[in-house]
GROMACS .gro file of C-alpha atoms in nm:
model
  318
    1MET     CA    1  12.452   8.593   9.918
    2THR     CA    2  12.720   8.440  10.137
    3ALA     CA    3  12.735   8.400  10.514
    4ALA     CA    4  13.037   8.602  10.614
    5THR     CA    5  13.274   8.631  10.907
    6SER     CA    6  13.412   8.956  11.040
    7THR     CA    7  13.738   8.862  10.868
    8ALA     CA    8  13.563   8.827  10.532
    9VAL     CA    9  13.381   9.159  10.572
   10ALA     CA   10  13.705   9.332  10.667
   11GLY     CA   11  13.860   9.183  10.356
   12ALA     CA   12  13.578   9.320  10.140
   13LEU     CA   13  13.639   9.668  10.284
   14THR     CA   14  14.019   9.665  10.266
   15GLY     CA   15  14.177   9.875   9.994
   16VAL     CA   16  13.842  10.015   9.880
   17SER     CA   17  13.852  10.382   9.775
   18ALA     CA   18  13.493  10.475   9.866
   19VAL     CA   19  13.213  10.317  10.070
   20THR     CA   20  12.847  10.400  10.126
   21ILE     CA   21  12.704  10.299  10.465
   22LEU     CA   22  12.327  10.274  10.498
   23CYS     CA   23  12.127  10.282  10.822
   24HIS     CA   24  11.766  10.173  10.855
   25VAL     CA   25  11.448  10.380  10.847
   26ARG     CA   26  11.338  10.543  11.177
   27PRO     CA   27  11.703  10.533  11.286
   28ASP     CA   28  11.796  10.430  11.639
   29ALA     CA   29  12.126  10.444  11.825
   30ASP     CA   30  12.243  10.102  11.711
   31THR     CA   31  12.208  10.167  11.340
   32ILE     CA   32  12.347  10.523  11.351
   33GLY     CA   33  12.617  10.438  11.605
   34SER     CA   34  12.725  10.136  11.403
   35GLY     CA   35  12.723  10.331  11.079
   36LEU     CA   36  12.924  10.622  11.216
   37ALA     CA   37  13.173  10.396  11.394
   38LEU     CA   38  13.240  10.203  11.075
   39GLY     CA   39  13.254  10.526  10.878
   40LEU     CA   40  13.505  10.686  11.113
   41ALA     CA   41  13.722  10.375  11.105
   42LEU     CA   42  13.726  10.363  10.725
   43THR     CA   43  13.813  10.733  10.701
   44ARG     CA   44  14.112  10.659  10.927
   45LEU     CA   45  14.222  10.414  10.657
   46GLY     CA   46  14.191  10.678  10.384
   47THR     CA   47  13.855  10.562  10.248
   48GLU     CA   48  13.596  10.813  10.125
   49VAL     CA   49  13.278  10.752  10.323
   50GLU     CA   50  12.915  10.863  10.315
   51VAL     CA   51  12.662  10.752  10.579
   52ALA     CA   52  12.289  10.789  10.520
   53PHE     CA   53  11.947  10.680  10.640
   54PRO     CA   54  11.599  10.710  10.485
   55ASP     CA   55  11.493  11.052  10.609
   56THR     CA   56  11.119  10.991  10.614
   57VAL     CA   57  11.159  11.028  10.993
   58ALA     CA   58  11.399  11.287  11.133
   59LEU     CA   59  11.715  11.181  11.311
   60PRO     CA   60  11.677  11.206  11.691
   61ALA     CA   61  11.871  11.512  11.805
   62VAL     CA   62  12.093  11.318  12.044
   63LEU     CA   63  12.214  11.092  11.762
   64GLY     CA   64  12.314  11.395  11.563
   65GLU     CA   65  12.556  11.477  11.844
   66LEU     CA   66  12.751  11.153  11.806
   67PRO     CA   67  13.110  11.181  11.683
   68GLY     CA   68  13.133  11.141  11.307
   69SER     CA   69  12.792  11.295  11.237
   70LYS     CA   70  12.964  11.505  10.971
   71LEU     CA   71  12.971  11.188  10.762
   72LEU     CA   72  12.589  11.188  10.740
   73VAL     CA   73  12.443  11.299  10.408
   74PRO     CA   74  12.076  11.349  10.314
   75ALA     CA   75  11.918  11.051  10.142
   76ALA     CA   76  11.860  11.252   9.826
   77GLU     CA   77  12.232  11.332   9.801
   78VAL     CA   78  12.367  10.977   9.838
   79VAL     CA   79  12.621  10.902   9.565
   80GLY     CA   80  12.611  10.526   9.600
   81HIS     CA   81  12.970  10.404   9.589
   82PRO     CA   82  13.066  10.065   9.441
   83VAL     CA   83  13.079   9.912   9.791
   84VAL     CA   84  12.767   9.957  10.006
   85VAL     CA   85  12.724   9.837  10.365
   86SER     CA   86  12.391   9.802  10.544
   87VAL     CA   87  12.408   9.819  10.925
   88ASP     CA   88  12.135   9.692  11.158
   89ALA     CA   89  11.868   9.655  10.887
   90ALA     CA   90  11.676   9.328  10.929
   91SER     CA   91  11.565   9.330  10.565
   92LEU     CA   92  11.619   9.521  10.243
   93GLY     CA   93  11.283   9.689  10.300
   94ARG     CA   94  11.416   9.851  10.617
   95LEU     CA   95  11.640  10.063  10.394
   96ASP     CA   96  11.323  10.210  10.243
   97GLU     CA   97  11.405  10.468   9.973
   98LEU     CA   98  11.775  10.374   9.989
   99ALA     CA   99  11.717  10.007   9.905
  100PRO     CA  100  11.795  10.064   9.533
  101VAL     CA  101  12.135  10.208   9.633
  102PHE     CA  102  12.217   9.885   9.815
  103SER     CA  103  12.089   9.664   9.533
  104ALA     CA  104  12.290   9.855   9.269
  105ALA     CA  105  12.624   9.811   9.450
  106GLU     CA  106  12.906   9.619   9.287
  107CYS     CA  107  12.971   9.470   9.632
  108SER     CA  108  12.706   9.472   9.905
  109VAL     CA  109  12.757   9.387  10.272
  110THR     CA  110  12.504   9.341  10.552
  111ILE     CA  111  12.602   9.360  10.918
  112ASP     CA  112  12.313   9.280  11.149
  113HIS     CA  113  12.199   9.090  11.459
  114HIS     CA  114  11.827   9.038  11.392
  115ALA     CA  115  11.714   8.675  11.404
  116SER     CA  116  11.465   8.739  11.125
  117ASN     CA  117  11.737   8.849  10.881
  118ASN     CA  118  11.794   8.583  10.615
  119GLY     CA  119  12.062   8.787  10.440
  120PHE     CA  120  12.027   9.013  10.137
  121GLY     CA  121  12.383   9.113  10.048
  122ASP     CA  122  12.681   8.963   9.872
  123HIS     CA  123  12.842   8.922  10.214
  124ASP     CA  124  12.616   8.875  10.516
  125LEU     CA  125  12.760   8.909  10.865
  126ILE     CA  126  12.451   8.819  11.068
  127ASP     CA  127  12.470   8.697  11.426
  128PRO     CA  128  12.144   8.675  11.626
  129ALA     CA  129  12.350   8.585  11.932
  130ALA     CA  130  12.491   8.938  11.938
  131ASP     CA  131  12.308   9.190  12.156
  132CYS     CA  132  12.349   9.463  11.898
  133THR     CA  133  12.500   9.535  11.559
  134ALA     CA  134  12.762   9.758  11.721
  135VAL     CA  135  12.948   9.458  11.866
  136LEU     CA  136  12.967   9.303  11.520
  137VAL     CA  137  13.104   9.626  11.378
  138LEU     CA  138  13.367   9.626  11.652
  139ALA     CA  139  13.474   9.276  11.543
  140VAL     CA  140  13.516   9.406  11.187
  141LEU     CA  141  13.719   9.704  11.310
  142ASP     CA  142  13.946   9.469  11.504
  143GLU     CA  143  14.005   9.271  11.185
  144LEU     CA  144  14.080   9.594  10.998
  145GLY     CA  145  14.337   9.682  11.264
  146VAL     CA  146  14.179  10.020  11.339
  147GLU     CA  147  14.264  10.166  11.679
  148LEU     CA  148  13.964  10.203  11.908
  149ASP     CA  149  13.970  10.576  11.987
  150VAL     CA  150  13.715  10.768  12.195
  151ASP     CA  151  13.507  10.883  11.897
  152ILE     CA  152  13.463  10.535  11.749
  153ALA     CA  153  13.407  10.388  12.094
  154THR     CA  154  13.137  10.645  12.174
  155CYS     CA  155  12.942  10.556  11.861
  156LEU     CA  156  12.961  10.186  11.944
  157TYR     CA  157  12.861  10.252  12.305
  158ALA     CA  158  12.544  10.426  12.185
  159GLY     CA  159  12.440  10.106  12.012
  160ILE     CA  160  12.518   9.867  12.294
  161VAL     CA  161  12.371  10.072  12.581
  162THR     CA  162  12.039  10.123  12.404
  163ASP     CA  163  11.991   9.776  12.254
  164THR     CA  164  12.059   9.613  12.592
  165GLY     CA  165  11.832   9.851  12.784
  166SER     CA  166  12.123   9.989  12.984
  167PHE     CA  167  12.260   9.633  13.009
  168ARG     CA  168  11.946   9.500  13.179
  169TRP     CA  169  11.926   9.209  12.934
  170ALA     CA  170  12.287   9.206  12.815
  171ARG     CA  171  12.487   8.890  12.758
  172PRO     CA  172  12.828   8.860  12.928
  173GLU     CA  173  13.007   8.950  12.605
  174SER     CA  174  12.834   9.288  12.598
  175PHE     CA  175  12.977   9.376  12.938
  176ARG     CA  176  13.324   9.284  12.815
  177VAL     CA  177  13.277   9.501  12.505
  178ALA     CA  178  13.142   9.789  12.716
  179ALA     CA  179  13.451   9.771  12.938
  180ARG     CA  180  13.670   9.811  12.628
  181LEU     CA  181  13.469  10.111  12.515
  182LEU     CA  182  13.480  10.278  12.856
  183ASP     CA  183  13.853  10.213  12.876
  184ALA     CA  184  13.885  10.391  12.541
  185GLY     CA  185  13.746  10.706  12.703
  186VAL     CA  186  13.367  10.695  12.656
  187ASP     CA  187  13.174  10.909  12.906
  188GLY     CA  188  12.929  10.633  12.993
  189ARG     CA  189  12.728  10.834  13.244
  190ALA     CA  190  12.668  11.128  13.013
  191TRP     CA  191  12.578  10.921  12.709
  192SER     CA  192  12.354  10.681  12.902
  193ARG     CA  193  12.163  10.977  13.041
  194ALA     CA  194  12.135  11.147  12.703
  195LEU     CA  195  12.029  10.835  12.515
  196ILE     CA  196  11.793  10.675  12.768
  197ASP     CA  197  11.701  10.901  13.059
  198SER     CA  198  11.616  11.231  12.890
  199HIS     CA  199  11.264  11.337  12.788
  200PRO     CA  200  11.092  11.672  12.737
  201PHE     CA  201  10.845  11.763  13.011
  202ALA     CA  202  10.552  11.735  12.767
  203TRP     CA  203  10.634  11.365  12.729
  204PHE     CA  204  10.493  11.296  13.076
  205SER     CA  205  10.146  11.414  12.980
  206LEU     CA  206  10.149  11.224  12.653
  207VAL     CA  207  10.263  10.902  12.818
  208SER     CA  208   9.995  10.935  13.084
  209GLN     CA  209   9.734  10.942  12.806
  210VAL     CA  210   9.880  10.628  12.653
  211LEU     CA  211   9.903  10.440  12.983
  212ALA     CA  212   9.536  10.517  13.045
  213THR     CA  213   9.462  10.290  12.747
  214ALA     CA  214   9.664   9.999  12.890
  215ARG     CA  215   9.485   9.666  12.919
  216LEU     CA  216   9.587   9.331  13.067
  217ASP     CA  217   9.475   8.993  12.931
  218PRO     CA  218   9.611   8.732  13.174
  219HIS     CA  219   9.479   8.440  12.967
  220ALA     CA  220   9.675   8.513  12.648
  221CYS     CA  221   9.994   8.324  12.560
  222ASN     CA  222   9.879   8.005  12.734
  223GLY     CA  223   9.819   8.191  13.056
  224GLU     CA  224  10.146   8.387  13.047
  225GLY     CA  225   9.951   8.707  12.980
  226ILE     CA  226   9.979   9.011  12.755
  227VAL     CA  227   9.966   9.379  12.844
  228TYR     CA  228   9.911   9.634  12.570
  229ALA     CA  229   9.856  10.005  12.512
  230VAL     CA  230   9.742  10.212  12.216
  231VAL     CA  231   9.904  10.532  12.090
  232GLY     CA  232   9.648  10.701  11.866
  233HIS     CA  233   9.754  10.917  11.575
  234ASP     CA  234   9.669  11.239  11.760
  235VAL     CA  235   9.898  11.150  12.049
  236LEU     CA  236  10.170  10.999  11.832
  237SER     CA  237  10.188  11.309  11.614
  238ALA     CA  238  10.270  11.513  11.925
  239MET     CA  239  10.567  11.286  12.004
  240SER     CA  240  10.894  11.236  11.828
  241TRP     CA  241  10.943  10.882  11.705
  242GLU     CA  242  11.206  10.800  11.967
  243GLU     CA  243  10.977  10.924  12.244
  244SER     CA  244  10.700  10.692  12.125
  245GLU     CA  245  10.946  10.403  12.114
  246SER     CA  246  11.019  10.448  12.484
  247VAL     CA  247  10.657  10.369  12.577
  248ILE     CA  248  10.710   9.995  12.533
  249ASP     CA  249  10.978  10.001  12.802
  250ILE     CA  250  10.720  10.123  13.053
  251VAL     CA  251  10.441   9.887  12.946
  252ARG     CA  252  10.668   9.583  12.956
  253THR     CA  253  10.728   9.626  13.330
  254ALA     CA  254  10.386   9.478  13.419
  255VAL     CA  255  10.468   9.170  13.627
  256GLU     CA  256  10.146   8.992  13.529
  257ALA     CA  257  10.235   8.968  13.159
  258GLU     CA  258  10.499   8.778  12.966
  259VAL     CA  259  10.432   8.978  12.647
  260ALA     CA  260  10.393   9.354  12.606
  261ALA     CA  261  10.263   9.531  12.297
  262VAL     CA  262  10.228   9.895  12.197
  263PHE     CA  263  10.014   9.985  11.896
  264LYS     CA  264  10.124  10.313  11.733
  265GLU     CA  265   9.901  10.474  11.470
  266THR     CA  266  10.156  10.624  11.231
  267ALA     CA  267   9.882  10.753  11.001
  268PRO     CA  268   9.504  10.719  11.025
  269GLY     CA  269   9.436  10.345  11.010
  270GLU     CA  270   9.803  10.250  10.976
  271TRP     CA  271   9.982  10.092  11.270
  272ALA     CA  272  10.336  10.004  11.380
  273VAL     CA  273  10.322   9.736  11.649
  274SER     CA  274  10.610   9.688  11.894
  275LEU     CA  275  10.630   9.361  12.089
  276ARG     CA  276  10.848   9.255  12.381
  277SER     CA  277  10.863   8.928  12.575
  278LYS     CA  278  11.047   8.836  12.894
  279ARG     CA  279  11.135   8.467  12.898
  280ALA     CA  280  10.919   8.201  12.736
  281VAL     CA  281  10.765   8.351  12.422
  282ASP     CA  282  10.957   8.365  12.094
  283LEU     CA  283  10.821   8.668  11.908
  284VAL     CA  284  10.988   8.602  11.574
  285PRO     CA  285  10.729   8.355  11.434
  286ILE     CA  286  10.448   8.577  11.565
  287VAL     CA  287  10.566   8.883  11.375
  288ALA     CA  288  10.688   8.682  11.074
  289ALA     CA  289  10.329   8.567  11.018
  290ARG     CA  290  10.241   8.937  10.987
  291GLY     CA  291  10.532   9.036  10.763
  292GLY     CA  292  10.744   9.174  11.046
  293GLY     CA  293  11.076   9.084  11.201
  294GLY     CA  294  11.320   9.132  11.484
  295HIS     CA  295  11.449   8.929  11.776
  296ARG     CA  296  11.317   8.650  11.995
  297HIS     CA  297  11.227   8.896  12.271
  298ALA     CA  298  11.193   9.224  12.075
  299SER     CA  299  11.010   9.242  11.744
  300GLY     CA  300  10.757   9.439  11.546
  301TYR     CA  301  10.524   9.445  11.247
  302SER     CA  302  10.278   9.669  11.063
  303ASP     CA  303   9.900   9.643  11.034
  304THR     CA  304   9.601   9.841  10.908
  305GLY     CA  305   9.248   9.900  11.034
  306THR     CA  306   9.074  10.040  11.337
  307ALA     CA  307   9.245  10.027  11.675
  308ASP     CA  308   8.998   9.765  11.800
  309ALA     CA  309   9.052   9.545  11.494
  310VAL     CA  310   9.433   9.565  11.503
  311VAL     CA  311   9.444   9.491  11.875
  312ALA     CA  312   9.196   9.204  11.846
  313ARG     CA  313   9.391   9.037  11.566
  314LEU     CA  314   9.701   9.012  11.782
  315VAL     CA  315   9.540   8.931  12.117
  316GLU     CA  316   9.310   8.664  11.973
  317SER     CA  317   9.599   8.498  11.790
  318LEU     CA  318   9.785   8.466  12.120
   0.00000   0.00000   0.00000
């Protein structure tokens, strides 16, 4: 593996006849938006492109409406071209059933912004200072000389608006990138509403059940505090995955806690744990000790056991 620049990645993609682009499991707007933006750009250059994600969890409907969605192919139908690019996957495992496609490539490229990503491709464009993978893809497109049209810009905007929480924790560079995308014709209002501020009415009842489980431990994290909530399997199974992901954004608003956690029971006794911190706590070593990964202030890991045991393991360790 080699640490790569956007110039080097563009070079690896130049003159290639066909490329496979892989997005991570439980796809979000950054991985799909980045994958489709890169795919659209390469098709403009005459490259044959397929974009895929592990379809163990269905694609959120709104992401299927992004420009370029016609490039998406079912995981079982992936050809696996000689050049394969992974976008927004923090590890090879995040490609799930498509990991062998990446590993078998003659030339493999990773583009990602997760601090926990140590690189797993032949060329690794990894920048934890970037707010999202979409901004790194834009840098590659600039090196390729591809014009930023409204379709490509819309896909990139989906990644940046979601990974920055509607720019609530965006770095200055993200605002500059967003201005470029809006200038290219993106309907920022419509896409922000569709991606962030739209839920089915039934979501209110489900979230109220989850918030009823919320607990605050003000002594955790050296007195900084943790707030957490539990989404049992019965409640989680009534939600789409993206709806369950939005719960952490409510829980994290508790002013008494530096760290927020949501425990989601994906199957009986199996848990996906989402963590967020505000200022002082670096989550990466916390989740790394549990086999997880992510960013300093947004990370996750998996665990098994009863709800009480899984919660206790985290809270007691903090």
